[in-house]
PDB file of C-alpha atoms in Angstrom:
ATOM      1  CA  UNK Y   1      59.393  73.167 115.973  1.00 55.00           C
ATOM      2  CA  UNK Y   2      56.931  72.295 118.675  1.00 48.00           C
ATOM      3  CA  UNK Y   3      56.875  74.141 122.005  1.00 46.00           C
ATOM      4  CA  UNK Y   4      56.119  71.605 124.745  1.00 38.00           C
ATOM      5  CA  UNK Y   5      53.483  73.756 126.409  1.00 38.00           C
ATOM      6  CA  UNK Y   6      52.020  75.465 123.346  1.00 43.00           C
ATOM      7  CA  UNK Y   7      48.646  73.962 122.563  1.00 40.00           C
ATOM      8  CA  UNK Y   8      46.193  76.456 124.075  1.00 35.00           C
ATOM      9  CA  UNK Y   9      46.362  78.736 121.045  1.00 40.00           C
ATOM     10  CA  UNK Y  10      45.491  75.979 118.612  1.00 38.00           C
ATOM     11  CA  UNK Y  11      43.004  76.827 115.850  1.00 38.00           C
ATOM     12  CA  UNK Y  12      40.080  74.429 115.981  1.00 38.00           C
ATOM     13  CA  UNK Y  13      38.304  74.374 112.625  1.00 39.00           C
ATOM     14  CA  UNK Y  14      36.165  72.120 110.438  1.00 39.00           C
ATOM     15  CA  UNK Y  15      35.486  69.743 113.337  1.00 40.00           C
ATOM     16  CA  UNK Y  16      31.833  68.967 112.820  1.00 36.00           C
ATOM     17  CA  UNK Y  17      32.063  68.453 109.068  1.00 35.00           C
ATOM     18  CA  UNK Y  18      35.173  66.303 109.057  1.00 41.00           C
ATOM     19  CA  UNK Y  19      35.126  62.568 108.431  1.00 40.00           C
ATOM     20  CA  UNK Y  20      37.913  60.219 109.426  1.00 47.00           C
ATOM     21  CA  UNK Y  21      37.731  56.550 108.568  1.00 44.00           C
ATOM     22  CA  UNK Y  22      37.576  54.707 111.871  1.00 48.00           C
ATOM     23  CA  UNK Y  23      35.985  51.319 112.589  1.00 44.00           C
ATOM     24  CA  UNK Y  24      32.462  51.394 114.038  1.00 39.00           C
ATOM     25  CA  UNK Y  25      32.821  49.609 117.357  1.00 39.00           C
ATOM     26  CA  UNK Y  26      30.840  49.532 120.553  1.00 35.00           C
ATOM     27  CA  UNK Y  27      32.514  51.757 123.103  1.00 31.00           C
ATOM     28  CA  UNK Y  28      33.215  50.197 126.482  1.00 34.00           C
ATOM     29  CA  UNK Y  29      35.676  51.080 129.184  1.00 35.00           C
ATOM     30  CA  UNK Y  30      37.115  48.293 131.268  1.00 34.00           C
ATOM     31  CA  UNK Y  31      40.857  48.989 131.391  1.00 40.00           C
ATOM     32  CA  UNK Y  32      41.640  51.194 134.401  1.00 38.00           C
ATOM     33  CA  UNK Y  33      44.727  52.403 136.173  1.00 41.00           C
ATOM     34  CA  UNK Y  34      46.087  49.764 138.516  1.00 39.00           C
ATOM     35  CA  UNK Y  35      44.765  49.957 142.077  1.00 37.00           C
ATOM     36  CA  UNK Y  36      48.184  49.027 143.403  1.00 42.00           C
ATOM     37  CA  UNK Y  37      50.675  51.737 144.249  1.00 46.00           C
ATOM     38  CA  UNK Y  38      52.726  52.830 141.250  1.00 62.00           C
ATOM     39  CA  UNK Y  39      54.407  55.843 139.691  1.00 64.00           C
ATOM     40  CA  UNK Y  40      51.164  56.582 137.818  1.00 58.00           C
ATOM     41  CA  UNK Y  41      49.000  57.030 140.918  1.00 60.00           C
ATOM     42  CA  UNK Y  42      49.065  60.832 140.852  1.00 59.00           C
ATOM     43  CA  UNK Y  43      47.764  61.197 137.308  1.00 64.00           C
ATOM     44  CA  UNK Y  44      44.458  63.044 137.305  1.00 58.00           C
ATOM     45  CA  UNK Y  45      41.671  61.010 135.721  1.00 59.00           C
ATOM     46  CA  UNK Y  46      39.382  63.390 133.821  1.00 60.00           C
ATOM     47  CA  UNK Y  47      37.433  60.704 131.973  1.00 56.00           C
ATOM     48  CA  UNK Y  48      33.844  61.649 131.312  1.00 46.00           C
ATOM     49  CA  UNK Y  49      31.655  59.170 133.176  1.00 42.00           C
ATOM     50  CA  UNK Y  50      29.126  59.421 130.341  1.00 44.00           C
ATOM     51  CA  UNK Y  51      30.003  56.583 127.976  1.00 44.00           C
ATOM     52  CA  UNK Y  52      27.652  57.776 125.245  1.00 45.00           C
ATOM     53  CA  UNK Y  53      29.079  57.376 121.773  1.00 43.00           C
ATOM     54  CA  UNK Y  54      28.412  59.789 118.937  1.00 39.00           C
ATOM     55  CA  UNK Y  55      28.213  59.252 115.203  1.00 38.00           C
ATOM     56  CA  UNK Y  56      30.669  61.120 112.988  1.00 37.00           C
ATOM     57  CA  UNK Y  57      29.996  60.552 109.300  1.00 36.00           C
ATOM     58  CA  UNK Y  58      28.715  57.015 109.983  1.00 36.00           C
ATOM     59  CA  UNK Y  59      31.661  56.126 112.211  1.00 46.00           C
ATOM     60  CA  UNK Y  60      31.423  55.859 115.990  1.00 54.00           C
ATOM     61  CA  UNK Y  61      33.947  57.980 117.871  1.00 69.00           C
ATOM     62  CA  UNK Y  62      34.428  58.408 121.592  1.00 79.00           C
ATOM     63  CA  UNK Y  63      33.235  61.924 122.484  1.00 89.00           C
ATOM     64  CA  UNK Y  64      36.355  62.517 124.576  1.00 93.00           C
ATOM     65  CA  UNK Y  65      38.464  62.334 121.407  1.00 93.00           C
ATOM     66  CA  UNK Y  66      36.362  64.717 119.338  1.00 91.00           C
ATOM     67  CA  UNK Y  67      38.628  67.543 118.170  1.00 91.00           C
ATOM     68  CA  UNK Y  68      37.555  70.415 120.401  1.00 91.00           C
ATOM     69  CA  UNK Y  69      39.433  72.771 122.687  1.00 92.00           C
ATOM     70  CA  UNK Y  70      38.698  70.912 125.893  1.00 94.00           C
ATOM     71  CA  UNK Y  71      39.810  67.531 124.569  1.00 95.00           C
ATOM     72  CA  UNK Y  72      42.949  68.946 122.944  1.00 95.00           C
ATOM     73  CA  UNK Y  73      43.982  70.697 126.151  1.00 96.00           C
ATOM     74  CA  UNK Y  74      43.198  67.651 128.308  1.00 97.00           C
ATOM     75  CA  UNK Y  75      45.259  65.265 126.182  1.00 97.00           C
ATOM     76  CA  UNK Y  76      48.113  67.770 126.161  1.00 96.00           C
ATOM     77  CA  UNK Y  77      48.030  67.851 129.974  1.00 97.00           C
ATOM     78  CA  UNK Y  78      48.018  64.078 130.052  1.00 97.00           C
ATOM     79  CA  UNK Y  79      51.029  64.020 127.730  1.00 97.00           C
ATOM     80  CA  UNK Y  80      52.982  66.374 130.001  1.00 96.00           C
ATOM     81  CA  UNK Y  81      52.022  64.473 133.166  1.00 96.00           C
ATOM     82  CA  UNK Y  82      52.906  61.054 131.740  1.00 97.00           C
ATOM     83  CA  UNK Y  83      56.173  62.351 130.289  1.00 96.00           C
ATOM     84  CA  UNK Y  84      57.159  63.946 133.599  1.00 95.00           C
ATOM     85  CA  UNK Y  85      56.549  60.704 135.470  1.00 94.00           C
ATOM     86  CA  UNK Y  86      57.811  58.169 132.963  1.00 92.00           C
ATOM     87  CA  UNK Y  87      60.557  60.000 131.082  1.00 88.00           C
ATOM     88  CA  UNK Y  88      60.770  61.150 127.458  1.00 86.00           C
ATOM     89  CA  UNK Y  89      62.620  58.126 126.086  1.00 86.00           C
ATOM     90  CA  UNK Y  90      60.608  55.548 127.998  1.00 92.00           C
ATOM     91  CA  UNK Y  91      56.968  56.518 127.465  1.00 96.00           C
ATOM     92  CA  UNK Y  92      56.826  58.977 124.549  1.00 97.00           C
ATOM     93  CA  UNK Y  93      57.101  58.710 120.780  1.00 97.00           C
ATOM     94  CA  UNK Y  94      57.193  61.168 117.902  1.00 98.00           C
ATOM     95  CA  UNK Y  95      54.316  60.908 115.432  1.00 98.00           C
ATOM     96  CA  UNK Y  96      54.550  61.407 111.667  1.00 98.00           C
ATOM     97  CA  UNK Y  97      51.792  61.255 109.070  1.00 98.00           C
ATOM     98  CA  UNK Y  98      52.584  60.071 105.580  1.00 97.00           C
ATOM     99  CA  UNK Y  99      51.475  62.373 102.795  1.00 96.00           C
ATOM    100  CA  UNK Y 100      49.271  60.247 100.519  1.00 95.00           C
ATOM    101  CA  UNK Y 101      50.892  58.892  97.361  1.00 93.00           C
ATOM    102  CA  UNK Y 102      54.347  60.117  98.341  1.00 97.00           C
ATOM    103  CA  UNK Y 103      57.376  59.308 100.487  1.00 97.00           C
ATOM    104  CA  UNK Y 104      56.996  62.501 102.515  1.00 97.00           C
ATOM    105  CA  UNK Y 105      56.415  62.094 106.245  1.00 98.00           C
ATOM    106  CA  UNK Y 106      55.284  65.168 108.215  1.00 97.00           C
ATOM    107  CA  UNK Y 107      56.017  65.527 111.922  1.00 97.00           C
ATOM    108  CA  UNK Y 108      52.697  66.295 113.620  1.00 97.00           C
ATOM    109  CA  UNK Y 109      53.311  65.821 117.346  1.00 97.00           C
ATOM    110  CA  UNK Y 110      54.099  63.439 120.179  1.00 97.00           C
ATOM    111  CA  UNK Y 111      52.245  60.766 122.112  1.00 98.00           C
ATOM    112  CA  UNK Y 112      52.707  59.382 125.611  1.00 98.00           C
ATOM    113  CA  UNK Y 113      51.259  56.344 127.360  1.00 97.00           C
ATOM    114  CA  UNK Y 114      51.441  54.694 130.775  1.00 96.00           C
ATOM    115  CA  UNK Y 115      52.750  51.203 131.475  1.00 94.00           C
ATOM    116  CA  UNK Y 116      50.469  48.542 130.072  1.00 94.00           C
ATOM    117  CA  UNK Y 117      49.291  50.578 127.076  1.00 97.00           C
ATOM    118  CA  UNK Y 118      50.943  49.711 123.774  1.00 97.00           C
ATOM    119  CA  UNK Y 119      52.018  52.287 121.204  1.00 97.00           C
ATOM    120  CA  UNK Y 120      49.378  51.120 118.688  1.00 97.00           C
ATOM    121  CA  UNK Y 121      46.685  51.346 121.386  1.00 97.00           C
ATOM    122  CA  UNK Y 122      47.866  54.854 122.243  1.00 97.00           C
ATOM    123  CA  UNK Y 123      47.526  55.998 118.633  1.00 97.00           C
ATOM    124  CA  UNK Y 124      44.237  54.182 118.010  1.00 95.00           C
ATOM    125  CA  UNK Y 125      42.592  55.533 121.174  1.00 95.00           C
ATOM    126  CA  UNK Y 126      43.408  59.118 120.157  1.00 96.00           C
ATOM    127  CA  UNK Y 127      43.069  58.629 116.405  1.00 95.00           C
ATOM    128  CA  UNK Y 128      40.200  61.098 115.722  1.00 93.00           C
ATOM    129  CA  UNK Y 129      41.984  63.873 117.587  1.00 95.00           C
ATOM    130  CA  UNK Y 130      45.405  63.165 116.043  1.00 95.00           C
ATOM    131  CA  UNK Y 131      43.982  62.830 112.526  1.00 94.00           C
ATOM    132  CA  UNK Y 132      42.077  66.106 112.719  1.00 92.00           C
ATOM    133  CA  UNK Y 133      45.191  67.855 114.027  1.00 94.00           C
ATOM    134  CA  UNK Y 134      47.210  66.479 111.101  1.00 95.00           C
ATOM    135  CA  UNK Y 135      44.595  67.720 108.633  1.00 93.00           C
ATOM    136  CA  UNK Y 136      44.535  71.181 110.191  1.00 93.00           C
ATOM    137  CA  UNK Y 137      48.319  71.354 110.391  1.00 94.00           C
ATOM    138  CA  UNK Y 138      48.796  70.344 106.741  1.00 94.00           C
ATOM    139  CA  UNK Y 139      45.653  71.658 104.982  1.00 93.00           C
ATOM    140  CA  UNK Y 140      47.069  71.274 101.466  1.00 94.00           C
ATOM    141  CA  UNK Y 141      48.646  67.838 101.841  1.00 95.00           C
ATOM    142  CA  UNK Y 142      46.319  66.075 104.293  1.00 94.00           C
ATOM    143  CA  UNK Y 143      42.941  67.791 104.550  1.00 90.00           C
ATOM    144  CA  UNK Y 144      41.784  66.759 101.058  1.00 91.00           C
ATOM    145  CA  UNK Y 145      42.272  63.127 102.162  1.00 90.00           C
ATOM    146  CA  UNK Y 146      40.273  63.442 105.384  1.00 84.00           C
ATOM    147  CA  UNK Y 147      37.801  60.775 104.194  1.00 83.00           C
ATOM    148  CA  UNK Y 148      40.625  58.225 104.091  1.00 86.00           C
ATOM    149  CA  UNK Y 149      42.335  56.550 107.008  1.00 88.00           C
ATOM    150  CA  UNK Y 150      45.582  58.414 107.645  1.00 93.00           C
ATOM    151  CA  UNK Y 151      48.853  56.489 107.707  1.00 96.00           C
ATOM    152  CA  UNK Y 152      50.687  57.225 110.941  1.00 97.00           C
ATOM    153  CA  UNK Y 153      54.297  56.259 111.612  1.00 98.00           C
ATOM    154  CA  UNK Y 154      56.086  56.322 114.966  1.00 98.00           C
ATOM    155  CA  UNK Y 155      59.657  57.269 115.869  1.00 98.00           C
ATOM    156  CA  UNK Y 156      61.434  57.235 119.234  1.00 97.00           C
ATOM    157  CA  UNK Y 157      60.617  60.139 121.517  1.00 96.00           C
ATOM    158  CA  UNK Y 158      62.576  63.357 120.910  1.00 95.00           C
ATOM    159  CA  UNK Y 159      64.373  61.859 117.922  1.00 95.00           C
ATOM    160  CA  UNK Y 160      63.981  64.888 115.606  1.00 94.00           C
ATOM    161  CA  UNK Y 161      67.752  65.400 115.601  1.00 93.00           C
ATOM    162  CA  UNK Y 162      68.497  61.902 114.291  1.00 95.00           C
ATOM    163  CA  UNK Y 163      65.628  62.137 111.814  1.00 96.00           C
ATOM    164  CA  UNK Y 164      66.908  65.469 110.457  1.00 95.00           C
ATOM    165  CA  UNK Y 165      70.389  63.990 109.999  1.00 95.00           C
ATOM    166  CA  UNK Y 166      68.917  60.930 108.223  1.00 96.00           C
ATOM    167  CA  UNK Y 167      70.548  58.527 110.652  1.00 96.00           C
ATOM    168  CA  UNK Y 168      70.455  55.257 108.689  1.00 96.00           C
ATOM    169  CA  UNK Y 169      69.635  53.057 111.674  1.00 97.00           C
ATOM    170  CA  UNK Y 170      66.604  55.075 112.766  1.00 98.00           C
ATOM    171  CA  UNK Y 171      63.522  53.254 111.521  1.00 98.00           C
ATOM    172  CA  UNK Y 172      59.944  54.514 111.660  1.00 98.00           C
ATOM    173  CA  UNK Y 173      57.229  52.027 112.624  1.00 98.00           C
ATOM    174  CA  UNK Y 174      53.914  52.015 110.789  1.00 98.00           C
ATOM    175  CA  UNK Y 175      50.781  51.879 112.937  1.00 96.00           C
ATOM    176  CA  UNK Y 176      48.100  49.673 111.409  1.00 93.00           C
ATOM    177  CA  UNK Y 177      44.697  50.194 113.025  1.00 91.00           C
ATOM    178  CA  UNK Y 178      42.413  47.280 112.260  1.00 90.00           C
ATOM    179  CA  UNK Y 179      38.992  46.613 113.777  1.00 88.00           C
ATOM    180  CA  UNK Y 180      40.412  44.525 116.618  1.00 91.00           C
ATOM    181  CA  UNK Y 181      42.887  47.229 117.655  1.00 92.00           C
ATOM    182  CA  UNK Y 182      40.247  49.937 117.363  1.00 89.00           C
ATOM    183  CA  UNK Y 183      37.929  47.982 119.643  1.00 88.00           C
ATOM    184  CA  UNK Y 184      40.562  47.109 122.243  1.00 90.00           C
ATOM    185  CA  UNK Y 185      41.818  50.695 122.361  1.00 93.00           C
ATOM    186  CA  UNK Y 186      38.377  51.878 123.471  1.00 91.00           C
ATOM    187  CA  UNK Y 187      39.047  50.195 126.801  1.00 93.00           C
ATOM    188  CA  UNK Y 188      41.943  52.585 127.502  1.00 95.00           C
ATOM    189  CA  UNK Y 189      40.954  55.535 129.661  1.00 95.00           C
ATOM    190  CA  UNK Y 190      42.012  58.890 128.308  1.00 96.00           C
ATOM    191  CA  UNK Y 191      44.157  59.573 131.376  1.00 96.00           C
ATOM    192  CA  UNK Y 192      46.414  56.690 130.318  1.00 97.00           C
ATOM    193  CA  UNK Y 193      47.441  58.345 127.037  1.00 98.00           C
ATOM    194  CA  UNK Y 194      48.367  61.824 125.843  1.00 98.00           C
ATOM    195  CA  UNK Y 195      48.963  63.771 122.657  1.00 98.00           C
ATOM    196  CA  UNK Y 196      50.844  67.026 122.147  1.00 96.00           C
ATOM    197  CA  UNK Y 197      50.355  68.439 118.679  1.00 95.00           C
ATOM    198  CA  UNK Y 198      52.997  70.246 116.661  1.00 95.00           C
ATOM    199  CA  UNK Y 199      52.449  73.992 116.229  1.00 92.00           C
ATOM    200  CA  UNK Y 200      53.921  76.309 113.606  1.00 92.00           C
ATOM    201  CA  UNK Y 201      55.137  79.782 114.531  1.00 87.00           C
ATOM    202  CA  UNK Y 202      56.430  82.690 112.503  1.00 82.00           C
ATOM    203  CA  UNK Y 203      55.891  81.227 109.048  1.00 82.00           C
ATOM    204  CA  UNK Y 204      57.493  77.852 109.741  1.00 87.00           C
ATOM    205  CA  UNK Y 205      57.179  75.415 106.855  1.00 90.00           C
ATOM    206  CA  UNK Y 206      56.968  72.368 109.057  1.00 93.00           C
ATOM    207  CA  UNK Y 207      59.345  69.470 109.654  1.00 95.00           C
ATOM    208  CA  UNK Y 208      59.307  66.610 107.153  1.00 96.00           C
ATOM    209  CA  UNK Y 209      61.446  63.690 106.134  1.00 97.00           C
ATOM    210  CA  UNK Y 210      61.598  61.250 103.223  1.00 97.00           C
ATOM    211  CA  UNK Y 211      61.228  57.551 104.070  1.00 98.00           C
ATOM    212  CA  UNK Y 212      60.935  54.237 102.239  1.00 98.00           C
ATOM    213  CA  UNK Y 213      58.239  51.597 102.721  1.00 97.00           C
ATOM    214  CA  UNK Y 214      60.152  50.133 105.674  1.00 98.00           C
ATOM    215  CA  UNK Y 215      60.513  53.464 107.456  1.00 98.00           C
ATOM    216  CA  UNK Y 216      64.201  54.069 106.690  1.00 98.00           C
ATOM    217  CA  UNK Y 217      65.522  57.405 105.335  1.00 97.00           C
ATOM    218  CA  UNK Y 218      65.719  57.809 101.572  1.00 97.00           C
ATOM    219  CA  UNK Y 219      68.304  60.598 101.697  1.00 95.00           C
ATOM    220  CA  UNK Y 220      71.994  60.100 102.607  1.00 94.00           C
ATOM    221  CA  UNK Y 221      73.099  60.712 106.158  1.00 95.00           C
ATOM    222  CA  UNK Y 222      74.076  64.326 106.740  1.00 91.00           C
ATOM    223  CA  UNK Y 223      77.671  64.855 107.859  1.00 81.00           C
ATOM    224  CA  UNK Y 224      79.702  67.828 109.053  1.00 62.00           C
ATOM    225  CA  UNK Y 225      80.892  70.235 106.321  1.00 60.00           C
ATOM    226  CA  UNK Y 226      84.661  69.575 106.614  1.00 56.00           C
ATOM    227  CA  UNK Y 227      85.559  66.415 108.486  1.00 53.00           C
ATOM    228  CA  UNK Y 228      82.830  64.107 107.258  1.00 54.00           C
ATOM    229  CA  UNK Y 229      81.946  63.511 110.883  1.00 60.00           C
ATOM    230  CA  UNK Y 230      78.438  63.870 112.217  1.00 58.00           C
ATOM    231  CA  UNK Y 231      77.711  67.358 113.512  1.00 55.00           C
ATOM    232  CA  UNK Y 232      77.174  67.225 117.270  1.00 51.00           C
ATOM    233  CA  UNK Y 233      75.266  70.186 118.710  1.00 47.00           C
ATOM    234  CA  UNK Y 234      75.995  71.106 122.305  1.00 45.00           C
ATOM    235  CA  UNK Y 235      72.500  70.207 123.447  1.00 46.00           C
ATOM    236  CA  UNK Y 236      69.031  69.486 122.167  1.00 49.00           C
ATOM    237  CA  UNK Y 237      67.816  73.070 122.584  1.00 53.00           C
ATOM    238  CA  UNK Y 238      70.626  74.310 120.360  1.00 52.00           C
ATOM    239  CA  UNK Y 239      69.606  71.760 117.760  1.00 54.00           C
ATOM    240  CA  UNK Y 240      66.019  72.936 117.832  1.00 57.00           C
ATOM    241  CA  UNK Y 241      67.235  76.475 117.163  1.00 56.00           C
ATOM    242  CA  UNK Y 242      69.318  75.214 114.223  1.00 51.00           C
ATOM    243  CA  UNK Y 243      66.350  73.334 112.755  1.00 57.00           C
ATOM    244  CA  UNK Y 244      63.789  76.109 113.289  1.00 55.00           C
ATOM    245  CA  UNK Y 245      61.913  76.598 110.017  1.00 52.00           C
ATOM    246  CA  UNK Y 246      64.002  74.008 108.204  1.00 54.00           C
ATOM    247  CA  UNK Y 247      63.361  70.450 107.104  1.00 56.00           C
ATOM    248  CA  UNK Y 248      65.429  67.416 106.201  1.00 56.00           C
ATOM    249  CA  UNK Y 249      65.299  68.271 102.489  1.00 60.00           C
ATOM    250  CA  UNK Y 250      66.818  71.716 103.133  1.00 60.00           C
ATOM    251  CA  UNK Y 251      69.562  70.245 105.303  1.00 58.00           C
ATOM    252  CA  UNK Y 252      70.368  67.665 102.632  1.00 61.00           C
ATOM    253  CA  UNK Y 253      70.445  70.298  99.873  1.00 64.00           C
ATOM    254  CA  UNK Y 254      72.832  72.443 101.936  1.00 61.00           C
ATOM    255  CA  UNK Y 255      75.165  69.469 102.339  1.00 59.00           C
ATOM    256  CA  UNK Y 256      75.091  68.685  98.611  1.00 60.00           C
ATOM    257  CA  UNK Y 257      75.915  72.312  97.751  1.00 65.00           C
ATOM    258  CA  UNK Y 258      78.831  72.339 100.211  1.00 59.00           C
ATOM    259  CA  UNK Y 259      80.251  69.298  98.448  1.00 59.00           C
ATOM    260  CA  UNK Y 260      79.807  70.883  95.014  1.00 65.00           C
ATOM    261  CA  UNK Y 261      77.008  68.628  93.805  1.00 66.00           C
ATOM    262  CA  UNK Y 262      73.950  69.891  91.967  1.00 69.00           C
ATOM    263  CA  UNK Y 263      70.563  69.448  93.636  1.00 62.00           C
ATOM    264  CA  UNK Y 264      68.519  70.608  90.650  1.00 60.00           C
ATOM    265  CA  UNK Y 265      67.486  67.090  89.693  1.00 48.00           C
ATOM    266  CA  UNK Y 266      66.917  65.764  93.219  1.00 47.00           C
TER     267      UNK Y 266
END
């Protein structure tokens, strides 16, 4: 699973030749941090004062969201700073990308935003960077579809535990980026949003879940092996150790085997 500070070693590839469908809009910046005193005052604004736009496969993209080392590291710092000020549950969300033509949703990272920035704006503003990261992270499932607009879904921040257990009341929310949202998101300064991408270590297969069209789990809720009660780890770090290198499908298969049911046809 993702290490909260592990982005520096990210492999940046295929940036210049990659196309991601994104509306062509005129880039302006008018939404700034509030001048009044607030909890966000100490965030460091690293916005490039040069508002020049660049053309990526016939689609305009803000240069500060091009997938390069500097931008990736900056948005990771912004994620950490916003999370530290605002709190994980209040200002962050987990991000999943849907594998095209399937019900598989891959966990690809986390976003954060300050007060006044909506979740859709947060995703839309960072879309080129998040989409390229998803393609690099899942080269077999996502990279071949890089010329299509990726389908991103949002879950509550740090909700991997509930997702892995297929909690029936945990619903993903689909982010629909239309032209209006794409244009309005360009007004958000990059210091007001952050993205921390998932990283794989030691041969990890990646974390995925199966969801329906409404964002609810397709697999049954996972219970404890004996009592039928939900397994409660001592803390979140212990859970991350339990889930290392595993995914929801593997957890579900283990449960089915414990209960004597065949998983060959599932």
